[in-house]
């Protein structure tokens, strides 16, 4: 058949569909006959319900289903005949004035855009590098020691200092009233660990067991407790017990307790270095991949199919509602979330997806089986039983698809970096790990 595709604007197209009434009726009859064999109704034995009764009960719903199916089939055939790449779902409506024996429908839909990739040769991309320093290893050793610290009660005359575990009673009031979460007994925290607000720690530092103190505390405007944010409270604190921390020595005993095979400090530091270098590698890959993708998208020209953007908005909204539900928000699934909140993010995701797909298609950058296998093995290497992790990935198609997507993105990133003008920038380990300041 000859299919006429009408261009409405940009990516929007229209096709007129024709469906013979006889095709619909014959399919409705066939489905009702099939139903009649098994349908159950009061007063009739199974399979013995008269056709006219079945048609009366189910005819409308079956006709609706058949009509949807036939129109869908007609659209698929027409789109294939016209060689258009349909983006999203078509909007289909019935046209009036069709010839006798026919039903006519209008299908309005979007097509995938032509993606014009810019010349990457004159694109500048900054590629980050970082190394694991001895200071980073020292810091990790200190963290491991803190995780294994023990505490011993201080003498009555000793003053609280950073690293001590303090057991306190406290009561905070705003305008003379105790606020929610402002009172506790036998509360424990470690001074200097940042568990409490700085002003609170400053007040407790230097106190002795049995001492009480009152002090004002101004809550920051962005404090997570909205009831007290930006307000000043008066606190009464009583120190009931102080315990000094005892950190284990960096020796063979510590190395053995951490599962180091040769039980040496050198072995411990080598193991830490290996793990940190693996983490640095993954973080650099992620940061540099993002820089490459940003450069690629910035150079590309394309129109966005709004139907796909809308689908992405809905997906992001569902994710937000699920997050609210997990946090215990009542009726989170009915929370009104305006589309515009997620529109920029959705548009960026759709744009990136279309550009990446075009680069992959045009340059044969699909993920190879050996690349997927190598990536899974690298992910599994940091676990105690890597073979179990490999098996976990390989046992689920969804997880394999996620790994495949990561590999494809890496292939595209490597392609961009090979084409573009790349300048390297060394950053510190702390900056890469987000430990600045």
Short mmCIF file of C-alpha atoms in Angstrom, two decimals:
data_model
loop_
_atom_site.label_atom_id
_atom_site.label_comp_id
_atom_site.label_asym_id
_atom_site.label_seq_id
_atom_site.Cartn_x
_atom_site.Cartn_y
_atom_site.Cartn_z
CA UNK A 1 0.00 0.00 0.00
CA UNK A 2 1.04 3.62 -0.42
CA UNK A 3 1.50 5.43 2.86
CA UNK A 4 1.48 9.22 2.98
CA UNK A 5 3.42 10.74 5.87
CA UNK A 6 2.56 14.35 6.59
CA UNK A 7 5.12 16.54 8.39
CA UNK A 8 3.48 18.72 11.04
CA UNK A 9 6.48 20.40 12.70
CA UNK A 10 10.06 19.46 13.47
CA UNK A 11 9.83 15.78 14.49
CA UNK A 12 6.03 15.46 14.49
CA UNK A 13 4.40 13.42 11.72
CA UNK A 14 0.87 12.26 10.80
CA UNK A 15 -0.36 9.11 9.05
CA UNK A 16 -3.96 8.26 8.18
CA UNK A 17 -4.87 4.63 8.88
CA UNK A 18 -7.72 2.61 7.38
CA UNK A 19 -9.15 -0.48 9.09
CA UNK A 20 -11.88 -2.61 7.39
CA UNK A 21 -14.92 -3.15 9.62
CA UNK A 22 -15.12 -6.79 8.43
CA UNK A 23 -11.63 -7.49 9.78
CA UNK A 24 -12.64 -6.16 13.18
CA UNK A 25 -15.94 -8.06 13.28
CA UNK A 26 -14.44 -11.39 12.24
CA UNK A 27 -11.77 -11.10 14.94
CA UNK A 28 -14.39 -10.15 17.56
CA UNK A 29 -16.46 -13.22 16.59
CA UNK A 30 -13.40 -15.48 16.78
CA UNK A 31 -12.47 -14.22 20.25
CA UNK A 32 -16.02 -14.50 21.58
CA UNK A 33 -16.25 -18.09 20.30
CA UNK A 34 -13.01 -18.93 22.05
CA UNK A 35 -14.28 -17.35 25.26
CA UNK A 36 -17.56 -19.26 25.05
CA UNK A 37 -15.66 -22.55 25.44
CA UNK A 38 -14.44 -21.71 28.94
CA UNK A 39 -16.54 -18.80 30.25
CA UNK A 40 -18.50 -19.39 33.47
CA UNK A 41 -21.91 -17.80 34.16
CA UNK A 42 -24.56 -18.48 36.74
CA UNK A 43 -27.25 -20.84 35.41
CA UNK A 44 -25.05 -22.40 32.72
CA UNK A 45 -22.56 -25.22 32.68
CA UNK A 46 -18.95 -24.21 31.69
CA UNK A 47 -18.68 -24.09 27.90
CA UNK A 48 -22.47 -24.19 27.43
CA UNK A 49 -23.21 -20.45 27.64
CA UNK A 50 -25.12 -19.35 24.45
CA UNK A 51 -23.14 -17.11 22.09
CA UNK A 52 -25.68 -14.30 22.26
CA UNK A 53 -25.34 -14.21 26.05
CA UNK A 54 -21.52 -14.20 25.82
CA UNK A 55 -21.70 -11.42 23.20
CA UNK A 56 -24.07 -9.39 25.35
CA UNK A 57 -21.80 -9.66 28.42
CA UNK A 58 -18.37 -9.35 26.80
CA UNK A 59 -18.96 -7.97 23.31
CA UNK A 60 -18.12 -4.34 24.06
CA UNK A 61 -14.84 -5.04 25.90
CA UNK A 62 -13.71 -7.55 23.25
CA UNK A 63 -14.55 -5.11 20.45
CA UNK A 64 -12.54 -2.42 22.23
CA UNK A 65 -9.53 -4.76 22.55
CA UNK A 66 -9.74 -5.88 18.93
CA UNK A 67 -10.04 -2.31 17.66
CA UNK A 68 -6.95 -1.29 19.63
CA UNK A 69 -5.03 -4.31 18.33
CA UNK A 70 -6.05 -3.75 14.70
CA UNK A 71 -5.26 -0.04 14.78
CA UNK A 72 -1.90 -0.82 16.41
CA UNK A 73 -1.13 -3.39 13.72
CA UNK A 74 -2.17 -0.96 10.98
CA UNK A 75 0.11 1.72 12.43
CA UNK A 76 3.08 -0.68 12.67
CA UNK A 77 2.60 -1.76 9.03
CA UNK A 78 2.24 1.84 7.83
CA UNK A 79 5.31 3.06 9.76
CA UNK A 80 7.35 0.16 8.39
CA UNK A 81 6.12 0.82 4.85
CA UNK A 82 7.00 4.52 5.16
CA UNK A 83 10.40 3.63 6.72
CA UNK A 84 10.01 6.02 9.64
CA UNK A 85 11.70 5.48 13.04
CA UNK A 86 8.90 6.11 15.52
CA UNK A 87 9.90 7.75 18.82
CA UNK A 88 7.56 7.11 21.74
CA UNK A 89 3.89 6.20 21.50
CA UNK A 90 1.61 7.59 18.76
CA UNK A 91 -1.55 9.56 19.59
CA UNK A 92 -4.35 7.90 17.63
CA UNK A 93 -7.85 9.32 17.15
CA UNK A 94 -10.77 8.25 14.94
CA UNK A 95 -11.66 10.40 11.90
CA UNK A 96 -15.26 11.06 10.98
CA UNK A 97 -16.71 10.64 7.49
CA UNK A 98 -15.01 7.34 6.61
CA UNK A 99 -16.47 5.39 3.62
CA UNK A 100 -18.95 2.64 4.50
CA UNK A 101 -17.24 -0.53 5.67
CA UNK A 102 -14.12 1.30 6.84
CA UNK A 103 -12.86 3.06 9.94
CA UNK A 104 -10.30 5.83 9.51
CA UNK A 105 -7.83 6.98 12.15
CA UNK A 106 -5.20 9.69 12.42
CA UNK A 107 -1.91 8.72 14.04
CA UNK A 108 0.22 11.64 15.20
CA UNK A 109 3.69 10.67 16.35
CA UNK A 110 7.30 11.77 16.55
CA UNK A 111 10.27 10.35 14.70
CA UNK A 112 13.83 10.02 15.93
CA UNK A 113 15.88 13.07 14.97
CA UNK A 114 18.83 13.31 12.66
CA UNK A 115 21.87 13.73 14.91
CA UNK A 116 24.58 15.97 13.49
CA UNK A 117 27.85 15.25 15.25
CA UNK A 118 30.28 18.14 15.37
CA UNK A 119 33.97 17.95 14.57
CA UNK A 120 35.67 16.74 17.75
CA UNK A 121 39.16 17.58 16.48
CA UNK A 122 38.87 21.19 17.68
CA UNK A 123 37.13 20.30 20.96
CA UNK A 124 39.14 20.78 24.15
CA UNK A 125 38.67 18.21 26.92
CA UNK A 126 40.38 18.32 30.32
CA UNK A 127 41.47 14.85 31.47
CA UNK A 128 42.15 14.43 35.18
CA UNK A 129 44.96 12.37 36.67
CA UNK A 130 45.64 11.51 40.30
CA UNK A 131 47.99 9.32 42.30
CA UNK A 132 47.74 7.53 45.63
CA UNK A 133 50.14 9.30 47.98
CA UNK A 134 51.78 7.95 51.15
CA UNK A 135 49.69 10.51 53.05
CA UNK A 136 46.50 8.91 51.67
CA UNK A 137 47.70 5.49 52.84
CA UNK A 138 48.55 6.94 56.28
CA UNK A 139 45.07 8.46 56.52
CA UNK A 140 43.46 5.11 55.63
CA UNK A 141 45.58 3.34 58.25
CA UNK A 142 44.36 5.89 60.83
CA UNK A 143 40.74 5.23 59.83
CA UNK A 144 41.28 1.47 60.24
CA UNK A 145 42.84 2.07 63.66
CA UNK A 146 39.91 4.25 64.73
CA UNK A 147 37.49 1.52 63.70
CA UNK A 148 39.29 -0.84 66.12
CA UNK A 149 39.87 1.58 69.00
CA UNK A 150 39.04 0.65 72.58
CA UNK A 151 38.07 2.97 75.44
CA UNK A 152 39.11 3.19 79.08
CA UNK A 153 37.46 5.39 81.71
CA UNK A 154 39.32 8.59 82.55
CA UNK A 155 40.08 9.76 86.07
CA UNK A 156 37.56 12.14 87.67
CA UNK A 157 39.99 15.05 87.39
CA UNK A 158 40.69 14.58 83.66
CA UNK A 159 39.19 17.08 81.20
CA UNK A 160 37.40 16.00 78.01
CA UNK A 161 39.55 16.18 74.89
CA UNK A 162 39.28 15.23 71.21
CA UNK A 163 39.07 11.47 70.71
CA UNK A 164 37.34 10.87 74.07
CA UNK A 165 34.00 9.10 74.25
CA UNK A 166 31.69 11.24 76.38
CA UNK A 167 28.50 9.97 78.04
CA UNK A 168 26.21 12.91 78.76
CA UNK A 169 22.71 14.04 79.66
CA UNK A 170 21.50 17.12 77.81
CA UNK A 171 18.39 19.26 77.55
CA UNK A 172 17.85 22.02 75.01
CA UNK A 173 15.11 24.67 75.19
CA UNK A 174 13.89 27.28 72.73
CA UNK A 175 11.87 30.10 74.31
CA UNK A 176 11.76 28.06 77.51
CA UNK A 177 10.28 24.94 75.87
CA UNK A 178 12.08 21.64 75.25
CA UNK A 179 12.02 20.95 71.51
CA UNK A 180 11.66 17.58 69.74
CA UNK A 181 14.96 15.69 69.90
CA UNK A 182 16.41 18.26 72.29
CA UNK A 183 16.66 15.99 75.32
CA UNK A 184 18.59 12.76 75.99
CA UNK A 185 20.08 10.74 78.83
CA UNK A 186 23.24 8.59 78.71
CA UNK A 187 23.95 9.88 75.22
CA UNK A 188 27.37 8.88 73.85
CA UNK A 189 29.45 10.66 71.24
CA UNK A 190 33.13 10.95 70.36
CA UNK A 191 34.61 14.42 70.64
CA UNK A 192 36.12 15.73 67.44
CA UNK A 193 34.36 13.26 65.14
CA UNK A 194 31.83 15.85 63.97
CA UNK A 195 28.80 13.89 65.17
CA UNK A 196 27.55 16.97 67.04
CA UNK A 197 27.52 20.63 66.01
CA UNK A 198 30.87 22.39 66.51
CA UNK A 199 29.47 24.74 69.20
CA UNK A 200 28.18 21.72 71.15
CA UNK A 201 31.56 19.97 71.00
CA UNK A 202 33.34 23.20 71.96
CA UNK A 203 31.15 23.44 75.08
CA UNK A 204 31.83 19.85 76.19
CA UNK A 205 35.58 19.98 75.45
CA UNK A 206 37.43 20.69 78.72
CA UNK A 207 34.56 19.56 81.01
CA UNK A 208 35.15 16.90 83.70
CA UNK A 209 33.03 13.96 84.86
CA UNK A 210 30.18 15.17 87.09
CA UNK A 211 30.30 18.74 85.75
CA UNK A 212 27.29 20.58 84.30
CA UNK A 213 27.24 23.59 82.00
CA UNK A 214 24.67 25.80 80.31
CA UNK A 215 25.38 27.48 76.98
CA UNK A 216 23.53 28.97 73.98
CA UNK A 217 23.66 27.17 70.62
CA UNK A 218 22.61 28.77 67.33
CA UNK A 219 21.33 26.19 64.84
CA UNK A 220 22.39 26.86 61.22
CA UNK A 221 19.68 28.10 58.84
CA UNK A 222 20.16 24.95 56.72
CA UNK A 223 20.03 22.53 59.70
CA UNK A 224 18.23 19.27 58.83
CA UNK A 225 15.75 19.71 61.69
CA UNK A 226 13.39 22.30 60.19
CA UNK A 227 11.73 23.04 63.56
CA UNK A 228 14.96 24.42 65.01
CA UNK A 229 16.81 25.63 61.90
CA UNK A 230 17.97 29.24 62.30
CA UNK A 231 16.93 29.38 65.97
CA UNK A 232 19.01 29.67 69.16
CA UNK A 233 18.57 27.12 71.95
CA UNK A 234 19.75 27.13 75.57
CA UNK A 235 21.40 23.83 76.50
CA UNK A 236 22.13 22.23 79.86
CA UNK A 237 24.77 19.49 79.60
CA UNK A 238 25.98 17.13 82.35
CA UNK A 239 29.02 14.94 81.75
CA UNK A 240 28.47 11.54 83.36
CA UNK A 241 31.52 9.64 82.08
CA UNK A 242 34.64 10.27 80.00
CA UNK A 243 36.58 7.50 78.29
CA UNK A 244 39.98 7.91 76.62
CA UNK A 245 40.53 6.22 73.28
CA UNK A 246 43.25 3.65 72.82
CA UNK A 247 44.24 3.12 69.18
CA UNK A 248 45.98 -0.14 68.24
CA UNK A 249 49.62 0.10 67.24
CA UNK A 250 50.52 -0.20 63.58
CA UNK A 251 52.18 -3.60 63.83
CA UNK A 252 51.90 -7.22 62.73
CA UNK A 253 48.95 -7.82 65.09
CA UNK A 254 46.93 -5.09 63.35
CA UNK A 255 47.91 -6.43 59.91
CA UNK A 256 46.83 -9.96 60.88
CA UNK A 257 43.52 -8.69 62.34
CA UNK A 258 42.82 -7.07 58.96
CA UNK A 259 43.35 -10.34 57.10
CA UNK A 260 46.74 -9.50 55.52
CA UNK A 261 48.17 -12.79 54.26
CA UNK A 262 51.83 -12.23 55.28
CA UNK A 263 50.88 -10.38 58.47
CA UNK A 264 53.33 -7.51 57.89
CA UNK A 265 52.89 -3.73 58.02
CA UNK A 266 54.39 -3.54 54.52
CA UNK A 267 51.78 -6.04 53.33
CA UNK A 268 49.03 -3.97 54.96
CA UNK A 269 50.18 -0.76 53.25
CA UNK A 270 50.53 -2.57 49.90
CA UNK A 271 46.98 -3.92 50.23
CA UNK A 272 45.64 -0.45 51.08
CA UNK A 273 47.51 1.05 48.11
CA UNK A 274 46.04 -1.56 45.76
CA UNK A 275 42.49 -0.87 46.97
CA UNK A 276 42.93 2.91 46.82
CA UNK A 277 44.42 2.73 43.32
CA UNK A 278 41.42 0.69 42.17
CA UNK A 279 39.06 3.32 43.64
CA UNK A 280 41.10 6.14 42.06
CA UNK A 281 40.93 4.41 38.69
CA UNK A 282 37.12 4.09 38.82
CA UNK A 283 36.65 7.69 39.99
CA UNK A 284 38.96 9.06 37.29
CA UNK A 285 37.16 7.01 34.67
CA UNK A 286 33.81 8.40 35.83
CA UNK A 287 35.01 12.03 35.91
CA UNK A 288 36.81 11.81 32.55
CA UNK A 289 33.90 9.95 30.98
CA UNK A 290 31.58 12.77 32.07
CA UNK A 291 33.94 15.38 30.58
CA UNK A 292 34.06 13.46 27.28
CA UNK A 293 30.27 13.09 27.18
CA UNK A 294 29.75 16.79 27.93
CA UNK A 295 32.09 17.70 25.06
CA UNK A 296 30.33 15.28 22.70
CA UNK A 297 26.84 16.60 23.50
CA UNK A 298 27.97 20.22 23.29
CA UNK A 299 29.11 19.65 19.70
CA UNK A 300 25.99 17.78 18.56
CA UNK A 301 22.92 19.30 16.90
CA UNK A 302 19.53 17.61 17.20
CA UNK A 303 15.84 18.17 18.01
CA UNK A 304 14.50 16.30 21.04
CA UNK A 305 11.45 14.02 20.69
CA UNK A 306 9.14 15.43 23.36
CA UNK A 307 7.39 12.09 23.80
CA UNK A 308 10.66 10.50 24.96
CA UNK A 309 11.45 13.50 27.16
CA UNK A 310 8.01 13.15 28.78
CA UNK A 311 8.58 9.43 29.39
CA UNK A 312 11.90 10.25 31.07
CA UNK A 313 10.20 12.93 33.21
CA UNK A 314 7.61 10.36 34.34
CA UNK A 315 10.38 7.89 35.17
CA UNK A 316 12.23 10.50 37.25
CA UNK A 317 9.01 11.47 39.04
CA UNK A 318 8.32 7.83 39.91
CA UNK A 319 11.85 7.57 41.29
CA UNK A 320 11.30 10.69 43.40
CA UNK A 321 8.00 9.33 44.76
CA UNK A 322 9.67 6.00 45.62
CA UNK A 323 12.38 7.92 47.48
CA UNK A 324 9.77 9.93 49.42
CA UNK A 325 7.95 6.70 50.29
CA UNK A 326 11.17 5.14 51.57
CA UNK A 327 11.63 8.18 53.82
CA UNK A 328 8.21 7.58 55.31
CA UNK A 329 6.33 10.45 53.61
CA UNK A 330 2.59 9.81 53.77
CA UNK A 331 0.79 9.33 50.40
CA UNK A 332 4.13 9.73 48.59
CA UNK A 333 2.77 7.92 45.53
CA UNK A 334 0.19 10.72 45.12
CA UNK A 335 2.61 13.60 45.71
CA UNK A 336 2.11 16.30 43.06
CA UNK A 337 5.46 16.84 41.35
CA UNK A 338 5.57 19.46 38.56
CA UNK A 339 7.16 18.27 35.29
CA UNK A 340 9.39 21.34 35.11
CA UNK A 341 11.41 20.18 38.14
CA UNK A 342 12.80 17.27 36.12
CA UNK A 343 12.57 18.66 32.58
CA UNK A 344 16.20 19.93 32.30
CA UNK A 345 17.55 16.63 33.66
CA UNK A 346 15.24 14.59 31.40
CA UNK A 347 16.21 16.63 28.31
CA UNK A 348 19.90 16.21 29.09
CA UNK A 349 19.52 12.44 29.51
CA UNK A 350 17.54 12.04 26.30
CA UNK A 351 19.99 14.23 24.37
CA UNK A 352 22.96 12.23 25.68
CA UNK A 353 21.26 8.90 24.93
CA UNK A 354 20.51 9.87 21.32
CA UNK A 355 24.00 11.27 20.68
CA UNK A 356 25.73 8.23 22.23
CA UNK A 357 23.54 5.86 20.20
CA UNK A 358 24.51 7.70 16.99
CA UNK A 359 28.24 7.57 17.81
CA UNK A 360 28.01 3.87 18.71
CA UNK A 361 26.11 3.06 15.52
CA UNK A 362 28.36 5.10 13.25
CA UNK A 363 31.66 3.89 14.70
CA UNK A 364 30.89 0.29 15.75
CA UNK A 365 31.51 0.94 19.44
CA UNK A 366 29.20 -1.80 20.76
CA UNK A 367 30.34 -3.69 23.85
CA UNK A 368 32.26 -6.85 23.01
CA UNK A 369 31.75 -10.00 25.15
CA UNK A 370 35.38 -9.91 26.29
CA UNK A 371 34.99 -6.27 27.41
CA UNK A 372 31.91 -7.12 29.48
CA UNK A 373 33.74 -10.12 31.01
CA UNK A 374 36.80 -8.00 31.88
CA UNK A 375 34.68 -5.24 33.46
CA UNK A 376 32.79 -7.72 35.66
CA UNK A 377 36.06 -9.32 36.78
CA UNK A 378 37.45 -5.88 37.66
CA UNK A 379 34.33 -5.04 39.69
CA UNK A 380 34.58 -8.39 41.50
CA UNK A 381 38.31 -8.08 42.28
CA UNK A 382 37.78 -6.02 45.46
CA UNK A 383 35.55 -8.66 47.07
CA UNK A 384 36.66 -11.57 49.26
CA UNK A 385 35.13 -14.13 46.89
CA UNK A 386 35.34 -12.64 43.38
CA UNK A 387 33.95 -15.77 41.73
CA UNK A 388 30.66 -15.33 43.62
CA UNK A 389 30.34 -11.74 42.39
CA UNK A 390 31.07 -12.80 38.79
CA UNK A 391 28.39 -15.48 39.08
CA UNK A 392 25.95 -12.90 40.54
CA UNK A 393 26.38 -10.60 37.52
CA UNK A 394 26.17 -13.41 34.97
CA UNK A 395 23.00 -14.85 36.49
CA UNK A 396 20.83 -11.82 35.70
CA UNK A 397 20.22 -10.25 32.28
CA UNK A 398 19.35 -6.87 33.80
CA UNK A 399 22.67 -6.70 35.64
CA UNK A 400 24.51 -7.75 32.47
CA UNK A 401 22.68 -5.03 30.52
CA UNK A 402 23.83 -2.43 33.08
CA UNK A 403 27.44 -3.57 32.70
CA UNK A 404 27.06 -3.49 28.90
CA UNK A 405 25.82 0.12 29.10
CA UNK A 406 28.85 1.11 31.19
CA UNK A 407 31.23 -0.54 28.71
CA UNK A 408 29.55 1.20 25.76
CA UNK A 409 29.89 4.57 27.53
CA UNK A 410 33.58 3.83 28.12
CA UNK A 411 34.04 2.99 24.44
CA UNK A 412 32.39 6.28 23.45
CA UNK A 413 34.48 8.19 26.01
CA UNK A 414 37.70 6.64 24.67
CA UNK A 415 36.60 7.51 21.11
CA UNK A 416 36.00 11.15 22.05
CA UNK A 417 39.27 11.48 23.96
CA UNK A 418 41.14 9.98 20.99
CA UNK A 419 39.60 12.58 18.65
CA UNK A 420 39.64 15.70 20.83
CA UNK A 421 42.38 18.04 22.02
CA UNK A 422 43.12 16.61 25.45
CA UNK A 423 44.92 18.50 28.20
CA UNK A 424 45.84 16.62 31.38
CA UNK A 425 45.35 18.11 34.82
CA UNK A 426 46.75 16.50 37.95
CA UNK A 427 44.56 16.76 41.04
CA UNK A 428 45.20 15.57 44.58
CA UNK A 429 43.90 12.29 45.92
CA UNK A 430 41.82 14.23 48.48
CA UNK A 431 40.21 16.39 45.81
CA UNK A 432 39.30 13.35 43.73
CA UNK A 433 37.80 11.56 46.72
CA UNK A 434 35.82 14.65 47.76
CA UNK A 435 37.78 15.16 50.98
CA UNK A 436 38.71 18.79 50.42
CA UNK A 437 38.91 20.93 53.51
#
